[in-house]
mmCIF file of C-alpha atoms in Angstrom:
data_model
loop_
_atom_site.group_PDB
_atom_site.id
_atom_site.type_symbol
_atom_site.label_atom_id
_atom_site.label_comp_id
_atom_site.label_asym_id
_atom_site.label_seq_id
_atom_site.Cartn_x
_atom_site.Cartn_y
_atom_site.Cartn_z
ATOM 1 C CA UNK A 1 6.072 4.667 21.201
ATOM 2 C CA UNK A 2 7.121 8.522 21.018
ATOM 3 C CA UNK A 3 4.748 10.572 19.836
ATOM 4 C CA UNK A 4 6.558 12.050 16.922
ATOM 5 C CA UNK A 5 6.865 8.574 15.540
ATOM 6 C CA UNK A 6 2.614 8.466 15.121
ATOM 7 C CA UNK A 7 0.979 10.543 11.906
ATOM 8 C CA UNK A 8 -1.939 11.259 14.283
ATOM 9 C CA UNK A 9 -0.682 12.767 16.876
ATOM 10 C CA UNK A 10 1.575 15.172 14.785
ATOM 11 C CA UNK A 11 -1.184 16.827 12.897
ATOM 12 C CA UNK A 12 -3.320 19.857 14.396
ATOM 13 C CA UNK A 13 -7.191 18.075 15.865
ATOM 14 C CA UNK A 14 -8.376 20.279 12.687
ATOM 15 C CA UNK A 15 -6.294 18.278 9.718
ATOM 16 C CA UNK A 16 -6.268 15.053 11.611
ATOM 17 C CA UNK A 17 -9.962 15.212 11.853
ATOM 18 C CA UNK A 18 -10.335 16.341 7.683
ATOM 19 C CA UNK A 19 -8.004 12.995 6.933
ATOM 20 C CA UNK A 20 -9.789 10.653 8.933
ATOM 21 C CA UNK A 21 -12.884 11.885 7.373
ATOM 22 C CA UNK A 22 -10.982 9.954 4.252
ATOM 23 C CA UNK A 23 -10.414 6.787 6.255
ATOM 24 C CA UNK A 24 -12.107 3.566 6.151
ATOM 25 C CA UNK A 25 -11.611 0.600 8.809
ATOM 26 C CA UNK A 26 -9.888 -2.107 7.312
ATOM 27 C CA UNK A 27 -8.762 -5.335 9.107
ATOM 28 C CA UNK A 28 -5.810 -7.588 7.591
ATOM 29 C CA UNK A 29 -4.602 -11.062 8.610
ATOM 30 C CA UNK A 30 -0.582 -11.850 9.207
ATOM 31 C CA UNK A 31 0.564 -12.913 5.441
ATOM 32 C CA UNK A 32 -0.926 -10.651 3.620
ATOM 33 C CA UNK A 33 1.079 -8.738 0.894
ATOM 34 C CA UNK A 34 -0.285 -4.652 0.360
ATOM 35 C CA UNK A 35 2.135 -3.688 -2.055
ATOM 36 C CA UNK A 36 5.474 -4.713 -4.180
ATOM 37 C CA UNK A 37 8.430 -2.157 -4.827
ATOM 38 C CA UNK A 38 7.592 -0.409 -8.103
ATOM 39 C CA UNK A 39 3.913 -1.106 -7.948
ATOM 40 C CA UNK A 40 1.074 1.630 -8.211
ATOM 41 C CA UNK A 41 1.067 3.763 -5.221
ATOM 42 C CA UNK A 42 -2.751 4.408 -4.973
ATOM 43 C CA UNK A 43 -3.593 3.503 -1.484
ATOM 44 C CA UNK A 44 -1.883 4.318 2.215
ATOM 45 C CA UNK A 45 -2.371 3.251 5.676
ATOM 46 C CA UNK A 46 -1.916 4.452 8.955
ATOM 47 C CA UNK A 47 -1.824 1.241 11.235
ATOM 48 C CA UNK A 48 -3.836 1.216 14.308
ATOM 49 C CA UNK A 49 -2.525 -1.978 15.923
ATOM 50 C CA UNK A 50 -0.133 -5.195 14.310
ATOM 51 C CA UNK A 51 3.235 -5.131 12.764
ATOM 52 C CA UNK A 52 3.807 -4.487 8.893
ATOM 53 C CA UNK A 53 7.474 -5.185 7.571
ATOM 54 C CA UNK A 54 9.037 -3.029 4.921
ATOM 55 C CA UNK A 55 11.161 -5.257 2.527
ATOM 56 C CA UNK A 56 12.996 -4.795 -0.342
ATOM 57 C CA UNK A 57 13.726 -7.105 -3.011
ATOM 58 C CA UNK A 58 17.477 -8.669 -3.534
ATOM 59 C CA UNK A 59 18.285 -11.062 -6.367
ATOM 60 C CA UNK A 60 18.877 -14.282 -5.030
ATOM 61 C CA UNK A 61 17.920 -14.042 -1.641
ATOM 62 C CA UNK A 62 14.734 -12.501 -1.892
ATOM 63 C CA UNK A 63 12.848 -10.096 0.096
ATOM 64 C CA UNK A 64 15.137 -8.397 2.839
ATOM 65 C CA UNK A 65 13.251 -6.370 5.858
ATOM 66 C CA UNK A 66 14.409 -3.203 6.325
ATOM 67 C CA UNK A 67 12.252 -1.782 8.795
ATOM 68 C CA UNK A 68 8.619 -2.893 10.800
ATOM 69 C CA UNK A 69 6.242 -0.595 11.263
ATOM 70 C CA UNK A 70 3.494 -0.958 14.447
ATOM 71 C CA UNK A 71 1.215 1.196 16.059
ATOM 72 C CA UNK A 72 0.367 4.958 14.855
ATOM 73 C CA UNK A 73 2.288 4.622 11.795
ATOM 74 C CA UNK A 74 2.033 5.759 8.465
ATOM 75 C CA UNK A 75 2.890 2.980 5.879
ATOM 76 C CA UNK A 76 3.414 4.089 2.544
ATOM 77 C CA UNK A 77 4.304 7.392 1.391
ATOM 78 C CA UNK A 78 5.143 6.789 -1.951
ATOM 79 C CA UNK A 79 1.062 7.743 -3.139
ATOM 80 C CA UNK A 80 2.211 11.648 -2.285
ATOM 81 C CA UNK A 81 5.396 12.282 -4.887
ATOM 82 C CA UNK A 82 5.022 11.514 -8.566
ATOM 83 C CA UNK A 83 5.870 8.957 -10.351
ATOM 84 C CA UNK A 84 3.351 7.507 -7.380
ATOM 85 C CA UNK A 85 5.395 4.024 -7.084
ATOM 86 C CA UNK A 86 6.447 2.101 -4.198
ATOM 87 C CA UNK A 87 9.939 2.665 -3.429
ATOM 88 C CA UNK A 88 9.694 -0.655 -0.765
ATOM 89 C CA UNK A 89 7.337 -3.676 -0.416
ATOM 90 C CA UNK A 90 5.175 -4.345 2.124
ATOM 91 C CA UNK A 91 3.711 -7.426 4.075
ATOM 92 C CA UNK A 92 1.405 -7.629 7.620
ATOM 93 C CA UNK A 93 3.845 -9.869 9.797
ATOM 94 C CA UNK A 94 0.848 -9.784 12.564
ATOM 95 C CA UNK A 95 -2.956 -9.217 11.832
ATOM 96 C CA UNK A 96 -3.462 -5.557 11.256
ATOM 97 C CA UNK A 97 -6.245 -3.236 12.110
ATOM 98 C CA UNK A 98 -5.786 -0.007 10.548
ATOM 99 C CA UNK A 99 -7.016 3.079 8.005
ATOM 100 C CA UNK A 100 -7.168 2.794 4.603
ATOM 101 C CA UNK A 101 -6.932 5.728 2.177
ATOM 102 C CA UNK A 102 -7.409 6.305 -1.414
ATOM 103 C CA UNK A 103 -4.384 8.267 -2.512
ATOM 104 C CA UNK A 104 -6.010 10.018 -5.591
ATOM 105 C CA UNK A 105 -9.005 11.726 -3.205
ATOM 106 C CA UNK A 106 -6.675 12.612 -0.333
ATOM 107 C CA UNK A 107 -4.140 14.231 -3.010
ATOM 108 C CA UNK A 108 -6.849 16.283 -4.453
ATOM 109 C CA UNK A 109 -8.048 17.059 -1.136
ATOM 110 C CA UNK A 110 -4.235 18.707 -1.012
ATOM 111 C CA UNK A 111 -4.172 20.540 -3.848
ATOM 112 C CA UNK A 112 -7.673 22.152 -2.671
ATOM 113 C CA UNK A 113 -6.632 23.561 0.859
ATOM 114 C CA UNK A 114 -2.970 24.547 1.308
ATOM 115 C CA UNK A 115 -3.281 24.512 4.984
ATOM 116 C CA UNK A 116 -4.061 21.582 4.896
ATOM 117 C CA UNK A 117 -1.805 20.214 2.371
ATOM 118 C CA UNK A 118 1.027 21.753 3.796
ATOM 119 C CA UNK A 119 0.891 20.323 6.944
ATOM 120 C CA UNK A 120 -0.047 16.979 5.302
ATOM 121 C CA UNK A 121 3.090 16.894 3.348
ATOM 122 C CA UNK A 122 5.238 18.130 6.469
ATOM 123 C CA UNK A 123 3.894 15.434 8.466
ATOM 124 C CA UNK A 124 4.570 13.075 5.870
ATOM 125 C CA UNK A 125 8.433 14.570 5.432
ATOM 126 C CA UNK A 126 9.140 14.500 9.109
ATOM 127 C CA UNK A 127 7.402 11.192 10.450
ATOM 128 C CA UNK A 128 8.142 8.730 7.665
ATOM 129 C CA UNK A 129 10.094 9.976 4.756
ATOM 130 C CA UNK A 130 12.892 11.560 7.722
ATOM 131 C CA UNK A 131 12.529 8.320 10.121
ATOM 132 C CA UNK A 132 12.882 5.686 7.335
ATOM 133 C CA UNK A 133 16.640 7.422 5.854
ATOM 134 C CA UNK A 134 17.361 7.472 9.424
ATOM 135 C CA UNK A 135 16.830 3.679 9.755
ATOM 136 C CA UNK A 136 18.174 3.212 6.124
ATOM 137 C CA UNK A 137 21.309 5.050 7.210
ATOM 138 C CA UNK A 138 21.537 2.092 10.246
ATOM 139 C CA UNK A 139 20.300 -0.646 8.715
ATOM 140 C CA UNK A 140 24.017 0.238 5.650
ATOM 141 C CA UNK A 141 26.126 0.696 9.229
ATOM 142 C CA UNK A 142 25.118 -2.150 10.851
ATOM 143 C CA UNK A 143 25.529 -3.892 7.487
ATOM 144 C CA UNK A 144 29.138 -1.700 6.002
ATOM 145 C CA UNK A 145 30.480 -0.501 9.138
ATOM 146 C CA UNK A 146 33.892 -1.728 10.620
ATOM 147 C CA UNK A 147 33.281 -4.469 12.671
ATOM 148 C CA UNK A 148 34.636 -2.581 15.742
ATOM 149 C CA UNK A 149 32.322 0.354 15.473
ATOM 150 C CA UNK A 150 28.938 -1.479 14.230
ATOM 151 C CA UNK A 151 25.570 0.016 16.100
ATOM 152 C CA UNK A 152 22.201 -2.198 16.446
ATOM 153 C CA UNK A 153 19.530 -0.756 14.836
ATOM 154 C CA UNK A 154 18.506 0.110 17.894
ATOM 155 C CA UNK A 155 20.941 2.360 18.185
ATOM 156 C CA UNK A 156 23.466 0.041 21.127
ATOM 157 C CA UNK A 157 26.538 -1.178 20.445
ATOM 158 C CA UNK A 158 26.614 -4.637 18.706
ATOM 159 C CA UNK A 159 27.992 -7.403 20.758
#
């Protein structure tokens, strides 16, 4: 996976070290659902190994993936912005290991060091908030786009 894609590796030793230091181990089967679009956003994760799918609720057909998440990456960054709700839901497709934070004590752990905050809340800008309108914006191609010029979401042609 490219580096820029995992939270960790992003941050300076200093700041990664200060938010582990807000971590605790948690291990999750496959099935199990962390969060619903619009719920609380008082919790984030940064997986260490399994899958997670982003979904998002559709009348009448239910929940619709949008993106899966593995390996080094930050799920959830709805806890940083008020109103602190989930903008997506969230299920473990495969068992995850992975760090747990409490939202409210790494926010106030922000608003105490600016360094730190600041390169927090760039981390969280660039790696998720950037990477998921970039998949939003080819999940609507693949899904509006003339039939003649559709992408994958990998980024290939479509067959």
């Amino acid at each position: 996976m490219p580096e820029a894609r995992r939270i960790l590796g992003v941050l300076s030793p200093e700041h990664r070290d200060r938010l582990l230091g807000f971590a605790r181990e948690v291990s999750l089967p496959a099935g199990v659902r962390l969060f619903e679009e619009g719920g609380a956003a008082d919790r984030f994760w940064i997986i260490r190994t399994g899958l997670v799918v982003l979904d998002v609720h559709e009348p009448g057909r239910g929940a619709i993936v949008v993106e899966t998440l593995g390996e080094g990456e930050l799920l959830g960054w709805s806890w940083l912005f008020e109103p602190y709700r989930w903008h997506l839901g969230a299920q473990t497709r495969r068992g995850v290991e992975a760090y747990e934070f409490d939202a409210r004590r790494v926010r106030a752990a922000i608003d105490e060091d600016t360094a730190f905050g600041l390169a927090v809340t760039r981390c969280v800008a660039a790696v998720a908030i950037g990477r998921r309108l970039r998949a939003a914006r080819t999940r609507l191609l693949d899904l509006y786009g003339a039939p003649g010029n559709r992408t994958t979401a990998a980024g290939g042609e479509a067959p």
